[in-house]
Amino acid sequence: MNILIIGSGGREHAITWKVSQSEKVKNIFVIPGNPGIEKEDKVQVFDIQDPSIQDYINFAKEHNIDLTIVGPEAPLVDGIVDEFEKNDLLIFGPTKKAAQLEGSKNFCKEILNSGGVLTAEHQSFTDSISAVNYIKQHSLPIVIKADGLAAGKGVFILNNKEEASKLVNDLFTGNVDGVNCSIIVIEDFLKGEEASFICLVSNDSVIPLASSKDHKRLNNGDRGPNTGGMGAYSPTKLIDDSIADKVIKDIIKPTLNELKKRGINYSGFLYAGLMIDENKNPFVLEYNCRLGDPEAQAILMRLESDIIDMLLATINNKLDDLNIEWSKFSACTVVLASQGYPGKYEKNKKIDGIEHEISGTKIFHAGTKSKNEDIFTSGGRVLGVTALGVNLQVAQAKAYDRANQVHWEGKIKRHDIGDKEINNKFIFS
Ligand code: AMP
Ligand code: GLY
């Protein structure tokens, strides 16, 4: 098969690496890819700048692509799946309407509430006067979310009502960098343990992938600003069999039912960001319509089945016949990021030590570029250093060993990815 993969981050590197292991695959084309992706077997990268959906369609036709895999959410929310299907091109992922679960927090809340799914109490606003009045009566902390896609920059947790009111005004007047919105969701702050529940969904069938946990905050001990994710591991005991059953029965299925009532069929990865409270009740914080990043790096490190079989079974509505094999080992991913991330970060720093291999580890590139034979930083999150180990402690130690061999000026990382799980420090342990 000829495969087209869209994207350039660590998640897309992990997807490409796994796809290249499939015997069914002959050629992999990646737009735009990155220097790590380019080094994988069977891969050619095409650095097309700002491609439109029509550009992808033309590319797929010209290169006889048999299957297209979309890594990030933006093309899905823009409707790439609908357009490919109109052109009889096979593509993996949800349609534009289904991707609204991630594309609009307001739509997501409406679906969750009408399906009776546990989620934070909320109200949506289209003007700042009503929003500020709501904030006045609300307890603290308070969670403010911009409605549309904001690449992780649209969620704010505030402990001060004046700051919250000012933020709402700034959001409505377009004064928050990188965030454009006409609807704001304000919701209660939930306490608990966060986990990522990612599944394959096709029509009424749901198969969960291996469980995983991300580390969203920048600094050790879950302090500092939110990021796209500073590290992840898989599996996690936060999602035991009984919670997994509960999530499918009380969260995923009712969500799919609500979509169906609105004439929407979901197909693709569905990622529920969960907050599990002290009574082990899972609440939905958000939905994503794609694999998580860096969760994908840890999850795919443990995948033993052919990923192409999984994607085709989803597209062809054959999930009930699918059996996914996972390594019994644990995987741990430590993200190495640029000084300044998640704000304005440094770029163009030369990276050394990437080539020192340690068996059972893999470095996924996220924000890198190559010049001659050298690799330089080009993004906020630069590398996802991933390791497999007989348990999480071993995987974590190996990931940090490898991470510590990689250097550039201003490299930052968290030092405690997986610590809470290893030390049994969850609120209900
Ligand atoms: P979201 O993009 O909606 O998942 O929000 C990003 C991050 O903000 C989440 O991963 C949580 O860490 C945090 N968050 C979002 N909503 C809430 C909430 N209602 N209560 C507590 N934390 C939240
Ligand atoms: N790691 C969080 C996300 O992919 O949204």
Tab-separated table of C-alpha atoms and ligand atoms in Angstrom:
chain	number	residue	atom	x	y	z
A	1	MET	CA	0.000	0.000	0.000
A	2	ASN	CA	0.979	3.633	-0.446
A	3	ILE	CA	0.232	5.638	2.694
A	4	LEU	CA	-0.009	9.405	3.129
A	5	ILE	CA	0.511	10.731	6.663
A	6	ILE	CA	-0.321	14.350	7.474
A	7	GLY	CA	1.544	16.178	10.241
A	8	SER	CA	4.964	17.017	11.622
A	9	GLY	CA	5.018	16.361	15.364
A	10	GLY	CA	6.010	13.613	17.761
A	11	ARG	CA	2.636	11.906	17.403
A	12	GLU	CA	3.071	11.765	13.626
A	13	HIS	CA	6.614	10.420	14.017
A	14	ALA	CA	5.270	7.617	16.231
A	15	ILE	CA	2.464	6.870	13.738
A	16	THR	CA	4.923	6.816	10.823
A	17	TRP	CA	7.337	4.545	12.711
A	18	LYS	CA	4.541	2.080	13.415
A	19	VAL	CA	3.117	2.255	9.869
A	20	SER	CA	6.592	1.574	8.436
A	21	GLN	CA	6.622	-1.752	10.352
A	22	SER	CA	3.552	-3.011	8.479
A	23	GLU	CA	4.288	-5.592	5.801
A	24	LYS	CA	1.295	-4.270	3.883
A	25	VAL	CA	3.009	-0.919	3.373
A	26	LYS	CA	5.333	-0.189	0.460
A	27	ASN	CA	5.696	3.608	0.465
A	28	ILE	CA	4.963	6.261	3.067
A	29	PHE	CA	4.616	9.904	2.045
A	30	VAL	CA	4.533	12.433	4.860
A	31	ILE	CA	3.463	16.083	4.558
A	32	PRO	CA	5.353	17.974	5.913
A	33	GLY	CA	7.134	15.476	8.229
A	34	ASN	CA	10.302	16.252	10.181
A	35	PRO	CA	13.950	15.081	10.201
A	36	GLY	CA	13.166	12.103	12.472
A	37	ILE	CA	10.230	11.001	10.327
A	38	GLU	CA	12.369	11.314	7.195
A	39	LYS	CA	14.812	8.725	8.556
A	40	GLU	CA	12.185	5.995	8.989
A	41	ASP	CA	11.982	3.085	6.519
A	42	LYS	CA	9.945	3.542	3.332
A	43	VAL	CA	9.444	7.266	4.014
A	44	GLN	CA	9.619	10.320	1.770
A	45	VAL	CA	8.735	13.709	3.239
A	46	PHE	CA	7.250	16.589	1.260
A	47	ASP	CA	7.668	19.981	2.889
A	48	ILE	CA	4.626	21.611	1.285
A	49	GLN	CA	3.855	24.913	3.047
A	50	ASP	CA	0.260	25.545	4.191
A	51	PRO	CA	-1.369	22.940	1.972
A	52	SER	CA	-5.109	23.237	1.345
A	53	ILE	CA	-7.402	20.215	1.445
A	54	GLN	CA	-7.409	20.315	-2.365
A	55	ASP	CA	-3.584	20.140	-2.333
A	56	TYR	CA	-3.765	16.959	-0.243
A	57	ILE	CA	-6.364	15.497	-2.596
A	58	ASN	CA	-4.201	16.264	-5.624
A	59	PHE	CA	-1.195	14.726	-3.887
A	60	ALA	CA	-3.130	11.568	-2.979
A	61	LYS	CA	-4.273	11.144	-6.583
A	62	GLU	CA	-0.855	11.853	-8.103
A	63	HIS	CA	0.925	9.411	-5.767
A	64	ASN	CA	-1.677	6.624	-5.907
A	65	ILE	CA	-2.280	6.817	-2.174
A	66	ASP	CA	-4.297	3.877	-0.805
A	67	LEU	CA	-4.853	5.309	2.679
A	68	THR	CA	-4.404	8.744	4.270
A	69	ILE	CA	-3.830	9.121	8.015
A	70	VAL	CA	-4.375	12.540	9.597
A	71	GLY	CA	-2.285	13.227	12.715
A	72	PRO	CA	-3.438	16.649	14.008
A	73	GLU	CA	-6.947	17.935	14.654
A	74	ALA	CA	-7.028	21.032	12.437
A	75	PRO	CA	-7.468	19.287	9.046
A	76	LEU	CA	-10.146	17.025	10.579
A	77	VAL	CA	-12.060	19.990	11.980
A	78	ASP	CA	-11.687	21.663	8.563
A	79	GLY	CA	-13.389	18.676	6.894
A	80	ILE	CA	-10.553	16.832	5.142
A	81	VAL	CA	-12.317	13.477	5.633
A	82	ASP	CA	-15.525	14.692	3.952
A	83	GLU	CA	-13.591	16.028	0.960
A	84	PHE	CA	-11.458	12.885	0.544
A	85	GLU	CA	-14.588	10.730	0.690
A	86	LYS	CA	-16.231	12.870	-2.008
A	87	ASN	CA	-13.204	12.022	-4.164
A	88	ASP	CA	-13.396	8.281	-3.342
A	89	LEU	CA	-10.091	8.436	-1.481
A	90	LEU	CA	-9.659	6.272	1.619
A	91	ILE	CA	-8.898	8.301	4.751
A	92	PHE	CA	-8.842	7.580	8.491
A	93	GLY	CA	-10.538	9.992	10.890
A	94	PRO	CA	-13.859	11.606	11.791
A	95	THR	CA	-15.862	13.856	9.478
A	96	LYS	CA	-16.069	17.605	9.956
A	97	LYS	CA	-19.305	17.386	11.957
A	98	ALA	CA	-17.997	14.596	14.184
A	99	ALA	CA	-14.711	16.458	14.757
A	100	GLN	CA	-16.736	19.307	16.279
A	101	LEU	CA	-16.448	17.326	19.515
A	102	GLU	CA	-12.947	18.777	19.648
A	103	GLY	CA	-13.474	21.800	17.398
A	104	SER	CA	-16.146	23.386	19.588
A	105	LYS	CA	-16.109	23.114	23.374
A	106	ASN	CA	-19.670	24.454	23.383
A	107	PHE	CA	-20.847	21.651	21.054
A	108	CYS	CA	-18.956	19.114	23.173
A	109	LYS	CA	-20.693	20.330	26.340
A	110	GLU	CA	-24.097	20.211	24.646
A	111	ILE	CA	-23.506	16.567	23.637
A	112	LEU	CA	-22.216	15.607	27.099
A	113	ASN	CA	-25.140	17.239	28.884
A	114	SER	CA	-27.836	15.837	26.635
A	115	GLY	CA	-26.250	12.374	26.947
A	116	GLY	CA	-26.150	12.633	30.755
A	117	VAL	CA	-22.346	12.216	30.773
A	118	LEU	CA	-20.469	13.384	33.886
A	119	THR	CA	-18.626	16.626	33.153
A	120	ALA	CA	-18.009	19.928	34.956
A	121	GLU	CA	-21.097	22.170	35.344
A	122	HIS	CA	-20.841	24.972	32.822
A	123	GLN	CA	-22.456	27.910	31.104
A	124	SER	CA	-21.656	29.289	27.662
A	125	PHE	CA	-21.509	33.005	26.863
A	126	THR	CA	-21.452	35.152	23.742
A	127	ASP	CA	-20.992	38.499	25.540
A	128	SER	CA	-18.701	39.698	28.280
A	129	ILE	CA	-21.348	41.390	30.485
A	130	SER	CA	-23.217	38.133	31.180
A	131	ALA	CA	-19.950	36.240	31.513
A	132	VAL	CA	-18.595	38.731	34.069
A	133	ASN	CA	-21.871	38.573	36.051
A	134	TYR	CA	-21.579	34.786	36.129
A	135	ILE	CA	-17.971	35.019	37.338
A	136	LYS	CA	-19.082	37.328	40.199
A	137	GLN	CA	-21.344	34.617	41.656
A	138	HIS	CA	-18.998	31.727	40.944
A	139	SER	CA	-16.625	30.052	43.386
A	140	LEU	CA	-12.884	29.870	42.758
A	141	PRO	CA	-10.926	28.443	41.048
A	142	ILE	CA	-12.870	28.986	37.860
A	143	VAL	CA	-12.164	27.451	34.438
A	144	ILE	CA	-12.548	29.578	31.297
A	145	LYS	CA	-12.387	27.984	27.849
A	146	ALA	CA	-12.392	29.608	24.417
A	147	ASP	CA	-14.775	27.719	22.141
A	148	GLY	CA	-12.666	26.926	19.036
A	149	LEU	CA	-9.346	25.190	18.374
A	150	ALA	CA	-6.523	27.061	20.093
A	151	ALA	CA	-3.606	24.581	19.983
A	152	GLY	CA	-3.761	24.112	23.755
A	153	LYS	CA	-3.840	27.867	24.468
A	154	GLY	CA	-7.584	28.246	25.013
A	155	VAL	CA	-8.037	26.912	28.570
A	156	PHE	CA	-7.452	29.105	31.638
A	157	ILE	CA	-7.731	28.216	35.313
A	158	LEU	CA	-8.049	31.327	37.477
A	159	ASN	CA	-8.018	31.972	41.200
A	160	ASN	CA	-8.983	35.616	41.071
A	161	LYS	CA	-12.307	37.074	39.887
A	162	GLU	CA	-10.832	40.346	38.598
A	163	GLU	CA	-8.327	38.458	36.489
A	164	ALA	CA	-11.092	36.141	35.268
A	165	SER	CA	-13.277	39.116	34.254
A	166	LYS	CA	-10.389	40.818	32.490
A	167	LEU	CA	-9.564	37.607	30.648
A	168	VAL	CA	-13.158	37.265	29.430
A	169	ASN	CA	-13.052	40.836	28.079
A	170	ASP	CA	-9.706	40.177	26.411
A	171	LEU	CA	-10.967	36.950	24.850
A	172	PHE	CA	-14.048	38.615	23.371
A	173	THR	CA	-12.014	41.515	22.013
A	174	GLY	CA	-9.352	39.285	20.434
A	175	ASN	CA	-6.617	40.406	22.818
A	176	VAL	CA	-5.358	36.986	23.798
A	177	ASP	CA	-2.472	35.779	21.674
A	178	GLY	CA	-3.345	32.803	19.481
A	179	VAL	CA	-6.999	32.628	20.571
A	180	ASN	CA	-9.966	33.752	18.492
A	181	CYS	CA	-13.416	33.132	19.886
A	182	SER	CA	-17.006	34.294	19.886
A	183	ILE	CA	-18.230	31.803	22.494
A	184	ILE	CA	-16.723	31.250	25.937
A	185	VAL	CA	-17.417	28.257	28.147
A	186	ILE	CA	-17.070	28.865	31.892
A	187	GLU	CA	-17.025	25.783	34.067
A	188	ASP	CA	-16.437	24.441	37.566
A	189	PHE	CA	-12.971	23.362	38.551
A	190	LEU	CA	-12.780	19.585	39.007
A	191	LYS	CA	-10.363	17.911	41.415
A	192	GLY	CA	-8.923	14.472	40.833
A	193	GLU	CA	-6.468	12.553	38.708
A	194	GLU	CA	-6.279	13.122	34.964
A	195	ALA	CA	-5.986	10.238	32.511
A	196	SER	CA	-6.317	9.831	28.758
A	197	PHE	CA	-8.812	7.315	27.406
A	198	ILE	CA	-8.277	6.863	23.688
A	199	CYS	CA	-10.312	4.427	21.626
A	200	LEU	CA	-11.005	3.347	18.088
A	201	VAL	CA	-14.602	4.062	17.181
A	202	SER	CA	-16.532	2.826	14.195
A	203	ASN	CA	-20.273	3.245	14.101
A	204	ASP	CA	-21.426	1.540	17.340
A	205	SER	CA	-18.203	-0.357	18.041
A	206	VAL	CA	-15.601	0.878	20.474
A	207	ILE	CA	-12.177	-0.647	21.175
A	208	PRO	CA	-10.025	1.103	23.762
A	209	LEU	CA	-6.324	1.461	23.087
A	210	ALA	CA	-3.848	0.895	25.903
A	211	SER	CA	-4.453	3.327	28.766
A	212	SER	CA	-2.150	6.281	29.255
A	213	LYS	CA	-1.476	9.359	31.307
A	214	ASP	CA	-0.129	12.710	30.172
A	215	HIS	CA	1.606	15.368	32.322
A	216	LYS	CA	0.092	18.682	31.234
A	217	ARG	CA	1.837	21.161	33.510
A	218	LEU	CA	5.276	22.502	32.663
A	219	ASN	CA	6.989	21.893	36.000
A	220	ASN	CA	7.625	19.019	38.403
A	221	GLY	CA	4.810	18.247	40.828
A	222	ASP	CA	2.157	19.397	38.309
A	223	ARG	CA	2.996	23.068	38.795
A	224	GLY	CA	3.318	25.912	36.332
A	225	PRO	CA	1.412	26.648	33.146
A	226	ASN	CA	-0.436	24.095	31.038
A	227	THR	CA	1.465	22.753	28.030
A	228	GLY	CA	0.627	20.364	25.200
A	229	GLY	CA	2.071	17.628	27.439
A	230	MET	CA	5.530	17.204	28.992
A	231	GLY	CA	5.556	13.416	29.178
A	232	ALA	CA	3.334	10.376	29.211
A	233	TYR	CA	3.308	6.712	30.068
A	234	SER	CA	1.261	3.611	29.354
A	235	PRO	CA	-0.441	1.703	30.907
A	236	THR	CA	-1.834	3.442	33.980
A	237	LYS	CA	-3.653	1.860	36.900
A	238	LEU	CA	-5.844	4.976	36.947
A	239	ILE	CA	-7.826	3.181	34.266
A	240	ASP	CA	-8.423	-0.327	35.586
A	241	ASP	CA	-10.873	-2.708	33.923
A	242	SER	CA	-13.833	-1.462	35.947
A	243	ILE	CA	-13.152	2.212	35.090
A	244	ALA	CA	-12.593	1.303	31.435
A	245	ASP	CA	-15.989	-0.466	31.342
A	246	LYS	CA	-17.601	2.511	33.040
A	247	VAL	CA	-16.036	4.957	30.575
A	248	ILE	CA	-17.286	2.980	27.589
A	249	LYS	CA	-20.782	2.460	29.031
A	250	ASP	CA	-21.386	5.842	30.684
A	251	ILE	CA	-19.252	8.165	28.541
A	252	ILE	CA	-18.290	6.929	25.072
A	253	LYS	CA	-21.528	5.113	24.145
A	254	PRO	CA	-23.876	7.911	25.295
A	255	THR	CA	-21.706	10.400	23.386
A	256	LEU	CA	-21.940	8.340	20.200
A	257	ASN	CA	-25.708	8.011	20.717
A	258	GLU	CA	-26.120	11.772	21.027
A	259	LEU	CA	-24.096	12.290	17.852
A	260	LYS	CA	-26.241	9.723	16.080
A	261	LYS	CA	-29.429	11.529	17.118
A	262	ARG	CA	-27.997	14.527	15.269
A	263	GLY	CA	-27.235	12.388	12.184
A	264	ILE	CA	-23.494	12.150	12.908
A	265	ASN	CA	-21.563	8.851	12.727
A	266	TYR	CA	-18.159	8.864	14.420
A	267	SER	CA	-15.238	6.969	12.881
A	268	GLY	CA	-11.610	7.285	13.976
A	269	PHE	CA	-9.675	7.809	17.180
A	270	LEU	CA	-11.741	9.316	19.978
A	271	TYR	CA	-9.780	10.664	22.927
A	272	ALA	CA	-11.584	11.444	26.168
A	273	GLY	CA	-9.566	13.594	28.566
A	274	LEU	CA	-10.779	12.383	31.967
A	275	MET	CA	-10.696	13.703	35.514
A	276	ILE	CA	-11.226	10.777	37.880
A	277	ASP	CA	-12.511	11.976	41.252
A	278	GLU	CA	-11.735	10.515	44.671
A	279	ASN	CA	-14.714	8.155	44.379
A	280	LYS	CA	-13.305	6.891	41.071
A	281	ASN	CA	-16.010	8.578	39.005
A	282	PRO	CA	-14.650	9.622	35.601
A	283	PHE	CA	-15.653	13.113	34.379
A	284	VAL	CA	-14.984	14.305	30.831
A	285	LEU	CA	-12.752	17.392	30.626
A	286	GLU	CA	-12.625	17.413	26.850
A	287	TYR	CA	-12.794	15.290	23.733
A	288	ASN	CA	-10.114	15.157	21.045
A	289	CYS	CA	-10.695	13.618	17.638
A	290	ARG	CA	-7.169	12.236	17.223
A	291	LEU	CA	-4.392	10.483	19.120
A	292	GLY	CA	-2.850	12.397	22.020
A	293	ASP	CA	0.619	13.882	21.839
A	294	PRO	CA	2.747	12.665	23.722
A	295	GLU	CA	0.390	9.797	24.669
A	296	ALA	CA	0.693	8.326	21.142
A	297	GLN	CA	4.445	7.957	21.535
A	298	ALA	CA	4.053	5.852	24.708
A	299	ILE	CA	1.017	3.895	23.493
A	300	LEU	CA	2.418	3.026	20.057
A	301	MET	CA	5.709	1.921	21.632
A	302	ARG	CA	3.651	-0.904	23.218
A	303	LEU	CA	1.617	-1.782	20.142
A	304	GLU	CA	2.418	-5.239	18.754
A	305	SER	CA	-0.378	-5.496	16.168
A	306	ASP	CA	-0.269	-4.065	12.653
A	307	ILE	CA	-1.573	-0.495	12.902
A	308	ILE	CA	-2.795	-0.625	9.290
A	309	ASP	CA	-5.138	-3.531	10.201
A	310	MET	CA	-6.545	-1.403	13.019
A	311	LEU	CA	-7.153	1.609	10.813
A	312	LEU	CA	-8.712	-0.422	8.004
A	313	ALA	CA	-10.971	-2.315	10.443
A	314	THR	CA	-12.199	1.048	11.729
A	315	ILE	CA	-12.872	2.467	8.282
A	316	ASN	CA	-14.559	-0.765	7.128
A	317	ASN	CA	-16.718	-1.112	10.232
A	318	LYS	CA	-15.054	-4.361	11.288
A	319	LEU	CA	-13.853	-3.427	14.767
A	320	ASP	CA	-15.741	-6.340	16.321
A	321	ASP	CA	-13.356	-8.752	14.529
A	322	LEU	CA	-10.241	-6.884	15.664
A	323	ASN	CA	-7.918	-8.102	18.391
A	324	ILE	CA	-5.169	-5.668	19.366
A	325	GLU	CA	-1.995	-7.037	20.975
A	326	TRP	CA	-0.069	-4.881	23.459
A	327	SER	CA	3.320	-5.455	25.001
A	328	LYS	CA	3.049	-6.338	28.713
A	329	PHE	CA	5.897	-3.888	29.279
A	330	SER	CA	5.372	-0.257	30.251
A	331	ALA	CA	6.364	2.674	28.075
A	332	CYS	CA	7.467	6.093	29.287
A	333	THR	CA	7.928	9.243	27.175
A	334	VAL	CA	9.892	12.227	28.454
A	335	VAL	CA	9.442	15.406	26.419
A	336	LEU	CA	12.485	17.623	25.905
A	337	ALA	CA	11.392	21.197	25.258
A	338	SER	CA	12.866	24.588	24.377
A	339	GLN	CA	13.618	27.306	26.918
A	340	GLY	CA	10.559	29.578	27.134
A	341	TYR	CA	7.954	26.941	26.160
A	342	PRO	CA	4.890	27.113	26.392
A	343	GLY	CA	5.397	30.867	25.854
A	344	LYS	CA	7.736	32.357	23.287
A	345	TYR	CA	10.582	29.856	23.033
A	346	GLU	CA	14.132	29.713	21.711
A	347	LYS	CA	14.861	28.141	18.323
A	348	ASN	CA	17.819	27.090	16.161
A	349	LYS	CA	19.841	25.443	18.927
A	350	LYS	CA	22.085	22.622	17.715
A	351	ILE	CA	21.125	19.260	19.240
A	352	ASP	CA	23.902	16.823	20.216
A	353	GLY	CA	23.815	13.233	21.426
A	354	ILE	CA	20.682	12.049	19.608
A	355	GLU	CA	22.650	9.221	17.997
A	356	HIS	CA	23.583	7.430	21.257
A	357	GLU	CA	21.258	4.436	21.066
A	358	ILE	CA	20.046	2.547	24.138
A	359	SER	CA	18.163	-0.668	23.343
A	360	GLY	CA	14.435	-0.472	24.004
A	361	THR	CA	14.392	3.304	23.563
A	362	LYS	CA	13.284	5.484	20.694
A	363	ILE	CA	13.529	9.227	20.147
A	364	PHE	CA	10.519	10.722	18.382
A	365	HIS	CA	11.147	14.110	16.790
A	366	ALA	CA	8.566	16.858	17.343
A	367	GLY	CA	10.071	20.312	16.761
A	368	THR	CA	13.327	19.749	14.887
A	369	LYS	CA	14.849	20.739	11.564
A	370	SER	CA	18.005	19.598	9.802
A	371	LYS	CA	20.759	21.643	8.235
A	372	ASN	CA	23.441	19.692	6.403
A	373	GLU	CA	23.999	16.692	8.699
A	374	ASP	CA	23.043	18.496	11.914
A	375	ILE	CA	19.722	18.669	13.784
A	376	PHE	CA	18.470	21.939	15.303
A	377	THR	CA	15.530	22.838	17.521
A	378	SER	CA	12.580	24.472	15.752
A	379	GLY	CA	9.580	23.973	18.057
A	380	GLY	CA	8.464	24.272	21.678
A	381	ARG	CA	8.354	20.550	22.253
A	382	VAL	CA	11.443	19.221	20.490
A	383	LEU	CA	11.860	15.494	21.197
A	384	GLY	CA	9.863	12.725	22.885
A	385	VAL	CA	12.335	10.280	24.385
A	386	THR	CA	10.494	6.992	24.823
A	387	ALA	CA	11.495	3.732	26.474
A	388	LEU	CA	9.991	0.311	27.078
A	389	GLY	CA	10.689	-1.466	30.369
A	390	VAL	CA	9.488	-4.486	32.257
A	391	ASN	CA	7.623	-2.049	34.511
A	392	LEU	CA	7.154	1.731	34.634
A	393	GLN	CA	10.116	2.256	36.939
A	394	VAL	CA	12.461	0.555	34.481
A	395	ALA	CA	10.925	2.335	31.483
A	396	GLN	CA	11.231	5.680	33.268
A	397	ALA	CA	14.890	5.094	34.196
A	398	LYS	CA	15.754	4.150	30.609
A	399	ALA	CA	13.891	7.116	29.140
A	400	TYR	CA	15.763	9.518	31.450
A	401	ASP	CA	19.107	7.805	30.713
A	402	ARG	CA	18.579	8.441	27.031
A	403	ALA	CA	17.126	11.923	27.587
A	404	ASN	CA	20.205	12.872	29.603
A	405	GLN	CA	22.496	12.012	26.695
A	406	VAL	CA	20.812	14.593	24.473
A	407	HIS	CA	21.970	18.180	24.810
A	408	TRP	CA	21.277	21.653	23.530
A	409	GLU	CA	21.541	25.047	25.117
A	410	GLY	CA	18.313	25.722	27.021
A	411	LYS	CA	16.883	22.166	26.975
A	412	ILE	CA	14.114	21.763	29.568
A	413	LYS	CA	12.249	18.715	30.841
A	414	ARG	CA	10.248	17.488	33.798
A	415	HIS	CA	12.052	15.094	36.131
A	416	ASP	CA	9.021	13.271	37.493
A	417	ILE	CA	7.188	11.692	34.560
A	418	GLY	CA	5.458	8.617	36.030
A	419	ASP	CA	6.529	9.271	39.653
A	420	LYS	CA	2.996	9.465	41.049
A	421	GLU	CA	2.149	6.057	39.583
A	422	ILE	CA	5.417	4.464	40.699
A	423	ASN	CA	5.086	5.857	44.241
A	424	ASN	CA	1.338	5.166	44.573
A	425	LYS	CA	0.581	8.828	45.170
A	426	PHE	CA	-2.818	9.090	43.479
A	427	ILE	CA	-5.606	10.559	45.627
A	428	PHE	CA	-7.332	7.193	45.890
A	429	SER	CA	-4.270	4.926	46.184
B	1	AMP	P1	-8.824	20.813	28.011
B	1	AMP	O1	-8.126	21.285	26.770
B	1	AMP	O2	-10.260	21.184	28.079
B	1	AMP	O3	-8.544	19.390	28.361
B	1	AMP	O4	-8.071	21.580	29.187
B	1	AMP	C1	-6.661	21.548	29.318
B	1	AMP	C2	-6.291	21.172	30.716
B	1	AMP	O5	-6.871	22.091	31.635
B	1	AMP	C3	-6.801	19.812	31.150
B	1	AMP	O6	-5.951	18.788	30.736
B	1	AMP	C4	-6.844	19.980	32.636
B	1	AMP	O7	-5.570	19.830	33.203
B	1	AMP	C5	-7.276	21.405	32.808
B	1	AMP	N1	-8.742	21.512	32.937
B	1	AMP	C6	-9.645	21.702	31.943
B	1	AMP	N2	-10.896	21.764	32.424
B	1	AMP	C7	-10.795	21.610	33.754
B	1	AMP	C8	-11.752	21.581	34.828
B	1	AMP	N3	-13.056	21.752	34.617
B	1	AMP	N4	-11.279	21.390	36.073
B	1	AMP	C9	-9.957	21.250	36.323
B	1	AMP	N5	-9.018	21.284	35.373
B	1	AMP	C10	-9.418	21.456	34.093
B	2	GLY	N1	-1.581	15.472	25.299
B	2	GLY	C1	-2.771	16.185	25.168
B	2	GLY	C2	-3.326	16.243	23.826
B	2	GLY	O1	-2.867	15.579	22.914
B	2	GLY	O2	-4.294	16.961	23.635
